[in-house]
Coordinates of C-alpha atoms in Angstrom, one line a residue:
M68 CA -26.4 -27.6 -10.7
E69 CA -28.2 -26.8 -13.9
E70 CA -27.4 -24.3 -16.6
G71 CA -29.9 -24.2 -19.5
N72 CA -30.5 -27.8 -20.6
L73 CA -27.1 -29.1 -19.4
T74 CA -26.4 -30.7 -16.0
I75 CA -22.8 -30.1 -14.7
V76 CA -21.5 -33.4 -13.4
E77 CA -20.3 -33.3 -9.8
E78 CA -19.6 -37.0 -9.4
F79 CA -19.2 -40.1 -11.5
V80 CA -20.7 -43.5 -11.3
I81 CA -18.2 -46.3 -12.0
Q82 CA -20.4 -48.9 -13.5
G83 CA -17.9 -51.7 -13.3
F84 CA -19.6 -55.1 -13.6
Y85 CA -23.1 -53.7 -13.1
D86 CA -24.3 -55.9 -16.0
L87 CA -23.6 -59.0 -13.9
P88 CA -25.9 -58.5 -10.9
N89 CA -26.0 -62.1 -9.9
F90 CA -22.2 -62.4 -9.7
Q91 CA -21.4 -59.4 -7.5
G92 CA -20.6 -61.6 -4.4
F93 CA -18.6 -64.1 -6.5
L94 CA -16.6 -61.2 -8.1
F95 CA -15.9 -59.7 -4.7
G96 CA -14.5 -63.0 -3.5
I97 CA -12.4 -63.5 -6.6
F98 CA -10.9 -60.0 -6.5
T99 CA -10.3 -60.3 -2.7
V100 CA -8.3 -63.5 -3.2
I101 CA -6.4 -61.9 -6.1
Y102 CA -5.6 -58.8 -4.1
M103 CA -4.4 -60.9 -1.1
S104 CA -2.2 -63.0 -3.4
I105 CA -0.7 -59.9 -4.9
L106 CA 0.1 -58.5 -1.4
I107 CA 1.5 -61.7 -0.1
G108 CA 3.4 -62.8 -3.2
N109 CA 5.0 -59.5 -3.9
G110 CA 5.6 -58.8 -0.2
L111 CA 7.4 -62.2 0.0
I112 CA 9.7 -61.2 -2.8
I113 CA 10.5 -57.9 -1.1
V114 CA 11.3 -59.7 2.2
I115 CA 13.4 -62.4 0.5
T116 CA 15.5 -60.0 -1.5
K117 CA 16.2 -57.9 1.6
I118 CA 17.1 -60.6 4.2
D119 CA 19.4 -62.8 2.1
P120 CA 22.8 -61.2 1.5
A121 CA 23.3 -63.4 -1.6
L122 CA 20.5 -61.5 -3.3
H123 CA 21.9 -58.1 -2.6
T124 CA 22.6 -57.6 -6.3
P125 CA 21.3 -55.1 -8.9
M126 CA 18.9 -57.6 -10.4
Y127 CA 17.2 -58.4 -7.1
F128 CA 17.3 -54.7 -6.1
F129 CA 15.3 -53.8 -9.1
L130 CA 13.0 -56.8 -8.6
G131 CA 12.3 -55.8 -5.0
N132 CA 11.4 -52.3 -6.2
F133 CA 9.2 -53.7 -8.9
S134 CA 7.3 -55.9 -6.4
F135 CA 6.8 -52.8 -4.2
L136 CA 5.5 -50.9 -7.2
E137 CA 3.1 -53.7 -8.1
I138 CA 1.6 -53.5 -4.6
C139 CA 1.2 -49.7 -4.9
Y140 CA -0.2 -50.0 -8.4
T141 CA -3.0 -52.5 -7.6
S142 CA -3.8 -50.7 -4.3
V143 CA -4.8 -47.6 -6.3
I144 CA -7.5 -49.7 -8.1
L145 CA -8.5 -52.9 -6.3
P146 CA -9.6 -51.5 -2.8
R147 CA -12.0 -49.1 -4.4
M148 CA -13.3 -51.8 -6.8
L149 CA -13.9 -54.2 -3.8
M150 CA -15.7 -51.5 -1.9
N151 CA -18.0 -50.8 -4.9
L152 CA -18.8 -54.6 -5.2
W153 CA -19.4 -54.9 -1.5
T154 CA -21.6 -51.8 -0.9
Q155 CA -23.0 -51.6 -4.5
N156 CA -22.4 -47.8 -4.1
R157 CA -20.5 -47.0 -7.3
N158 CA -20.4 -43.2 -6.9
I159 CA -17.1 -41.4 -6.9
S160 CA -16.5 -37.6 -6.6
L161 CA -14.6 -35.7 -9.2
V162 CA -11.7 -35.1 -6.8
A163 CA -11.4 -38.8 -5.8
C164 CA -11.6 -39.8 -9.5
A165 CA -8.8 -37.3 -10.4
V166 CA -6.6 -38.5 -7.5
Q167 CA -7.1 -42.2 -8.6
L168 CA -6.4 -41.4 -12.3
C169 CA -3.3 -39.3 -11.3
F170 CA -1.7 -42.0 -9.2
F171 CA -2.7 -44.7 -11.7
L172 CA -0.9 -42.8 -14.5
I173 CA 2.2 -42.0 -12.4
L174 CA 2.6 -45.6 -11.2
G175 CA 2.0 -46.9 -14.7
A176 CA 4.7 -44.6 -16.1
T177 CA 7.0 -45.8 -13.3
E178 CA 6.4 -49.4 -14.2
C179 CA 7.2 -48.8 -17.9
F180 CA 10.6 -47.2 -17.0
L181 CA 11.4 -49.7 -14.3
L182 CA 10.8 -52.6 -16.7
A183 CA 13.1 -50.9 -19.2
T184 CA 15.7 -50.5 -16.4
M185 CA 15.5 -54.2 -15.6
A186 CA 16.1 -55.0 -19.3
Y187 CA 19.1 -52.7 -19.3
D188 CA 20.5 -54.5 -16.2
R189 CA 20.2 -57.9 -18.0
Y190 CA 21.8 -56.4 -21.1
V191 CA 24.8 -55.2 -19.2
A192 CA 25.0 -58.5 -17.2
I193 CA 25.0 -60.7 -20.3
C194 CA 26.6 -58.5 -23.0
K195 CA 29.2 -56.8 -20.8
P196 CA 29.8 -59.2 -17.9
L197 CA 33.4 -58.0 -17.1
Y198 CA 32.2 -54.4 -16.6
Y199 CA 28.8 -55.3 -14.9
H200 CA 29.8 -54.4 -11.3
V201 CA 31.5 -51.2 -12.6
I202 CA 28.6 -50.0 -14.7
M203 CA 25.8 -51.2 -12.4
N204 CA 27.2 -50.0 -9.1
Q205 CA 25.0 -49.1 -6.1
K206 CA 24.9 -45.4 -6.9
V207 CA 23.8 -46.0 -10.5
C208 CA 21.1 -48.5 -9.4
V209 CA 19.6 -46.1 -6.9
Q210 CA 19.7 -43.3 -9.5
L211 CA 17.9 -45.5 -12.1
V212 CA 15.2 -46.4 -9.6
V213 CA 14.7 -42.8 -8.5
V214 CA 14.5 -41.5 -12.1
S215 CA 12.0 -44.3 -12.9
W216 CA 9.8 -43.3 -9.9
I217 CA 9.8 -39.5 -10.5
C218 CA 10.2 -38.9 -14.2
G219 CA 6.5 -39.4 -14.9
I220 CA 5.2 -37.2 -12.1
P221 CA 5.0 -33.8 -13.7
V222 CA 3.8 -35.0 -17.1
Q223 CA 1.1 -37.2 -15.6
I224 CA -0.1 -34.5 -13.2
G225 CA -0.4 -32.2 -16.2
Q226 CA -2.3 -34.8 -18.1
T227 CA -4.7 -35.4 -15.2
Y228 CA -5.2 -31.6 -14.9
Q229 CA -5.9 -31.3 -18.6
I230 CA -8.5 -34.2 -18.5
F231 CA -10.3 -32.7 -15.6
S232 CA -10.2 -29.2 -17.0
L233 CA -12.8 -30.5 -19.6
P234 CA -16.5 -29.8 -18.9
F235 CA -18.4 -33.0 -18.0
C236 CA -22.0 -32.6 -18.6
G237 CA -24.9 -34.9 -19.2
S238 CA -24.1 -38.5 -18.5
N239 CA -21.9 -39.2 -15.4
K240 CA -21.7 -43.0 -16.0
L241 CA -18.2 -44.4 -16.6
N242 CA -18.5 -47.8 -18.2
H243 CA -15.2 -49.0 -16.8
V244 CA -13.8 -50.6 -13.6
F245 CA -11.9 -47.4 -12.4
C246 CA -11.3 -43.8 -13.5
D247 CA -9.3 -44.1 -16.7
I248 CA -8.7 -41.7 -19.6
P249 CA -10.8 -43.4 -22.4
P250 CA -14.1 -43.5 -20.4
L251 CA -13.6 -40.0 -19.1
L252 CA -13.0 -38.6 -22.6
K253 CA -16.2 -40.4 -23.7
V254 CA -18.4 -38.5 -21.2
A255 CA -16.6 -35.1 -21.7
C256 CA -18.4 -32.3 -23.5
G257 CA -17.1 -30.3 -26.4
D258 CA -14.0 -31.0 -28.6
T259 CA -11.6 -33.5 -27.0
S260 CA -9.3 -33.8 -30.0
I261 CA -6.4 -31.9 -28.4
N262 CA -6.7 -34.1 -25.3
E263 CA -6.7 -37.2 -27.4
L264 CA -3.6 -36.0 -29.2
F265 CA -1.9 -35.3 -25.9
V266 CA -2.8 -38.8 -24.7
Y267 CA -1.2 -40.4 -27.8
A268 CA 1.9 -38.2 -27.3
V269 CA 2.3 -39.2 -23.6
A270 CA 1.6 -42.9 -24.5
L271 CA 4.3 -42.8 -27.1
L272 CA 6.8 -41.2 -24.6
F273 CA 6.0 -43.4 -21.6
V274 CA 4.9 -46.7 -23.2
T275 CA 6.4 -47.0 -26.7
V276 CA 9.9 -45.6 -25.9
P277 CA 10.5 -47.9 -22.9
F278 CA 9.1 -50.8 -24.9
L279 CA 11.5 -50.1 -27.8
L280 CA 14.4 -49.9 -25.4
I281 CA 13.4 -53.3 -24.0
I282 CA 13.2 -54.8 -27.5
W283 CA 16.6 -53.4 -28.4
S284 CA 18.1 -54.7 -25.1
Y285 CA 16.7 -58.2 -25.7
V286 CA 17.8 -58.3 -29.4
K287 CA 21.4 -57.7 -28.1
I288 CA 20.9 -60.2 -25.3
I289 CA 19.6 -63.0 -27.5
A290 CA 22.4 -62.4 -30.1
T291 CA 25.0 -62.6 -27.3
I292 CA 23.5 -65.8 -25.8
L293 CA 23.3 -67.5 -29.2
N294 CA 27.0 -66.8 -29.6
L295 CA 27.9 -68.5 -26.3
P296 CA 29.2 -72.1 -26.5
M297 CA 26.7 -74.7 -25.6
G298 CA 26.2 -75.2 -21.8
M299 CA 28.0 -72.0 -20.7
G300 CA 25.2 -70.4 -18.8
R301 CA 22.8 -70.4 -21.7
S302 CA 19.9 -72.0 -19.9
K303 CA 20.2 -69.7 -16.9
A304 CA 20.4 -66.6 -19.1
F305 CA 17.4 -67.7 -21.1
S306 CA 15.4 -68.5 -18.0
T307 CA 16.1 -65.1 -16.4
C308 CA 15.3 -63.2 -19.7
S309 CA 12.2 -65.2 -20.5
S310 CA 10.7 -64.4 -17.1
H311 CA 11.1 -60.7 -17.7
L312 CA 9.8 -60.9 -21.3
I313 CA 6.6 -62.6 -20.1
V314 CA 5.9 -59.7 -17.7
V315 CA 6.8 -57.2 -20.5
A316 CA 4.5 -58.9 -23.0
L317 CA 1.5 -58.9 -20.5
F318 CA 1.9 -55.3 -19.4
F319 CA 3.0 -53.5 -22.5
G320 CA 0.8 -55.6 -24.9
S321 CA -2.5 -54.7 -23.0
A322 CA -1.4 -51.1 -22.4
I323 CA -0.4 -50.4 -26.0
I324 CA -3.7 -51.9 -27.3
T325 CA -5.7 -49.7 -24.8
Y326 CA -4.0 -46.3 -25.4
L327 CA -2.7 -46.4 -28.9
R328 CA -5.5 -48.1 -30.9
P329 CA -7.9 -45.7 -32.8
K330 CA -10.8 -44.3 -30.9
S331 CA -13.3 -45.7 -33.5
I332 CA -12.6 -49.3 -32.4
H333 CA -12.7 -48.6 -28.6
S334 CA -15.2 -50.9 -26.9
P335 CA -16.0 -50.7 -23.2
G336 CA -16.1 -54.4 -22.7
I337 CA -12.6 -54.9 -24.3
D338 CA -11.2 -51.9 -22.4
K339 CA -12.4 -53.5 -19.1
V340 CA -10.7 -56.8 -19.9
L341 CA -7.5 -55.1 -21.1
S342 CA -7.3 -52.9 -18.0
L343 CA -7.6 -55.9 -15.8
F344 CA -4.5 -57.4 -17.5
Y345 CA -2.1 -54.5 -16.8
T346 CA -3.6 -53.6 -13.3
I347 CA -4.3 -57.1 -11.8
V348 CA -3.1 -60.0 -13.9
T349 CA 0.5 -58.8 -14.3
P350 CA 1.0 -58.0 -10.5
M351 CA -0.6 -61.3 -9.6
F352 CA 1.7 -63.4 -11.8
N353 CA 4.8 -61.4 -11.1
P354 CA 5.8 -63.4 -8.0
L355 CA 5.0 -66.7 -9.8
I356 CA 7.0 -65.7 -12.9
Y357 CA 10.0 -64.3 -11.1
G358 CA 9.8 -66.7 -8.1
L359 CA 9.1 -70.1 -9.4
R360 CA 11.4 -69.7 -12.3
N361 CA 14.3 -68.4 -10.2
K362 CA 16.5 -70.9 -8.5
D363 CA 18.1 -68.3 -6.1
I364 CA 14.7 -67.2 -4.8
I365 CA 13.5 -70.8 -4.4
A366 CA 16.7 -71.7 -2.5
T367 CA 16.3 -68.7 -0.2
L368 CA 12.6 -69.5 0.4
K369 CA 13.5 -73.1 1.3
K370 CA 16.2 -71.9 3.7
I371 CA 13.7 -69.5 5.4
L372 CA 11.1 -72.3 5.7
S373 CA 13.5 -74.8 7.0
K374 CA 14.7 -72.3 9.7
W375 CA 11.1 -71.5 10.6
I376 CA 10.2 -75.2 10.9
R377 CA 13.3 -76.0 13.0
R378 CA 12.5 -73.1 15.3
R379 CA 8.9 -74.4 15.7
E380 CA 10.1 -77.9 16.4
N381 CA 12.6 -76.6 19.1
K382 CA 9.8 -74.6 20.7
A383 CA 7.5 -77.6 20.7
W384 CA 10.3 -79.7 22.3
F385 CA 10.9 -77.2 25.1
H386 CA 7.2 -77.2 25.8
V387 CA 7.0 -81.0 26.0
L388 CA 10.2 -81.4 28.1
P389 CA 9.0 -79.9 31.4
C390 CA 5.8 -82.1 31.2
S391 CA 7.9 -85.2 30.6
L392 CA 10.1 -84.4 33.6
T393 CA 7.1 -83.9 35.8
F394 CA 5.5 -87.1 34.7
Y395 CA 8.9 -89.0 35.3
R396 CA 9.2 -87.5 38.8
N397 CA 5.7 -88.1 40.0
F398 CA 4.9 -91.5 38.5
L399 CA 8.1 -93.3 37.7
L400 CA 10.5 -92.5 40.5
P401 CA 10.1 -94.6 43.7
T402 CA 8.8 -92.7 46.7

């Protein structure tokens, strides 16, 4: 639809990795493996934390929710990216783009607050161990998770509406791997300064505030651990906290650089790499960081595998037994 010399954009083209035409098949294979590993790894953590009664504690309750969130978060981005690589059709309608952006922002805000909740849980467990089960009772844990999931919904819906209320005219090419705010503002017409200010305000609220709460929690945690006598749970406390801090550094580091750095130094190539960190790399490494560094999860996994192997062996034995009896009766017994 044309009006004067301007073309009103009705759909976008997500360029993705268009500049690597010879590697489309390779990238499809790599991202497929990554997506499957995210689904399997995080799904395994959800199953383990549900079936083992020893893991029915606040820490593993939050970890199970976090793993479920990671599956949802990547499922907003990766299936569409894989379809674009497979079909080479990178077109996306305005409505589909708005839906993807809205879910991406809501789940991103949920991840920020859930990581802050997990840090608060560790703070109470280490700094106030005698009151841990009183403070972090089941009702409080459920309330913290529910608030983490829903608190960003109205704000992020409003931000999505504000972005897509802008007129998009001229170029419809988004030099990114999915519908995100920086590439959308780049192709919007007119003055976007109000929108950029709103983006910074929301980023400060949903990224910086949880990040500062996490830093405050871990300052208190580290001070408490260092005051403990040598050998009194120091290594276990440091191991649990370091796993969480690695995830926090990967997610918040890339998100803060993406949304809070000045517009003048934005680069499409850097934005693509950073977006892969907080949408793909963190969910992929989450099961490895929390699983391989956690003795309780490893012990539960070994228990499940040993039961499964024993059951398979028993089934194999019952299959072999009738054949052995038949052979014994027909060939070894005297007629």
